[in-house]
Amino acid sequence: MTMPDRSQSRTGAGQGDLRSRLDRLTLSRKEGFQRFAEGPARPRPEQLARSQIKSLSEADLTEYNRSRRGWHANLGPLWTPQMKALHEDLWDIFDSNDQDCDKVKGGIALDAFPGLGKTTAVLSFARKLHRRAIREEGELTDAGQERWPVCRVGLTANTGMRDFNRAILEYYEHPGRFRGTAADFGYRALDSILTAETRLLIVDDLHFLRWRHQAGIEVSNHFKYIANEFPVTLLLIGVGLEERGVFSEGSDYRAAILAQTGRRTTRLDMAPFTVNSAQGRLDWRNTLLAVEERIVLADKYVGMLADDLSDYLFARSSGHIGSLMTLINRGCQRAVRTGVERLDTALLDNVKNDAAAERAREELQQALASGRLVSRPQGAAAWGN
């Protein structure tokens, strides 16, 4: 299998190519994932006071605000209790799969509601795994091929076995990805994974697959083939997988096929933040403090989120990290653009959030206003826990 020179992607070759730039966003090809995994951290804009911002030239102000736009759009990932727990489970399962070839490797299914940071958490884990593998084993395999520890593919509602294998070949940019049967693509996918010594295969958006249709059954069978023949840990990400019968056993033929996937797969989940307990309120506060620390606004102050907006942000996000970060990101963009340079209810009331969060907003606001819910730990201070 011929692969592009890894050094070219590190030195920025092909940055002007549209497909190369899109790959960096979609992570649908190995070079895009490599830039995500090995790239340097985004530089944080300097924290300037209003007087300093006013003294900037027009060109410098334009560049400063541009850098803040990019920074606020990429505040995460946050090391939340949910992400920490998930990573510990992922390391347990992945490292325990370092078995000989006669043993079937256990799979993982991350099954959780939207907006809880599933993909973000998995990509954070995959980045650590990629770096660990390169650090321990080197960039090249013993055969002199480039090592790609992680492969990620996404599914659609129309994905069949041939499409799934072709997505793997697209990731590796295999020259045989354009023509062939489903079996041909399967053998080439196995060859790509073996050649690159890939150890983690991430399949995202699994809920798009129509499990009870023939295409879903074919892909489910293919997952078992991967578990048996491919030296990888299979990590599936989706919504409502348990309700779709992925882990259940049944009496009919199709249910029995799906049940085999469940027997070989460990189900993991991610929960939203809750404020029904002291620990839940502490976790929520620590997360707000972490977000607050990363914000680059001239009039930011300690406690801006964790004290003054704790109830408000919980009501607006329903405790979902995705909804919280969307609201904070959009609020920061407006605060920079309008010159408000801080986050408060007056500004955030004009910022739209996702539909699910907005539907739950009124009920949560009433519970917090009446005291039936409390989002802050007792005795919390802006400078600590």
mmCIF file of C-alpha atoms in Angstrom, residues 47 288-289 291-310 340-345 382-383:
data_model
loop_
_atom_site.group_PDB
_atom_site.id
_atom_site.type_symbol
_atom_site.label_atom_id
_atom_site.label_comp_id
_atom_site.label_asym_id
_atom_site.label_seq_id
_atom_site.Cartn_x
_atom_site.Cartn_y
_atom_site.Cartn_z
ATOM 1 C CA GLN A 47 -5.716 38.912 27.760
ATOM 2 C CA LEU A 288 -17.860 26.614 34.796
ATOM 3 C CA LEU A 289 -14.652 27.781 36.476
ATOM 4 C CA VAL A 291 -14.597 27.458 30.999
ATOM 5 C CA GLU A 292 -14.402 30.872 32.606
ATOM 6 C CA GLU A 293 -10.621 30.667 32.859
ATOM 7 C CA ARG A 294 -10.335 30.056 29.112
ATOM 8 C CA ILE A 295 -12.495 32.980 28.018
ATOM 9 C CA VAL A 296 -10.568 35.958 26.590
ATOM 10 C CA LEU A 297 -12.767 39.030 27.105
ATOM 11 C CA ALA A 298 -11.574 42.389 28.429
ATOM 12 C CA ASP A 299 -14.171 42.634 31.200
ATOM 13 C CA LYS A 300 -14.073 38.993 32.287
ATOM 14 C CA TYR A 301 -13.868 38.523 36.035
ATOM 15 C CA VAL A 302 -13.576 35.626 38.460
ATOM 16 C CA GLY A 303 -17.041 34.237 39.102
ATOM 17 C CA MET A 304 -18.571 35.638 35.917
ATOM 18 C CA LEU A 305 -19.884 32.173 35.021
ATOM 19 C CA ALA A 306 -19.509 30.112 38.192
ATOM 20 C CA ASP A 307 -21.239 32.643 40.453
ATOM 21 C CA ASP A 308 -23.334 35.104 38.489
ATOM 22 C CA LEU A 309 -24.488 32.796 35.683
ATOM 23 C CA SER A 310 -24.520 29.341 37.299
ATOM 24 C CA VAL A 340 -19.568 44.279 25.398
ATOM 25 C CA GLU A 341 -16.491 42.222 26.399
ATOM 26 C CA ARG A 342 -18.250 40.169 29.086
ATOM 27 C CA LEU A 343 -20.960 37.549 29.430
ATOM 28 C CA ASP A 344 -24.161 38.373 31.304
ATOM 29 C CA THR A 345 -27.845 37.551 31.052
ATOM 30 C CA ALA A 382 -15.686 32.729 43.260
ATOM 31 C CA TRP A 383 -12.044 31.931 43.977
#
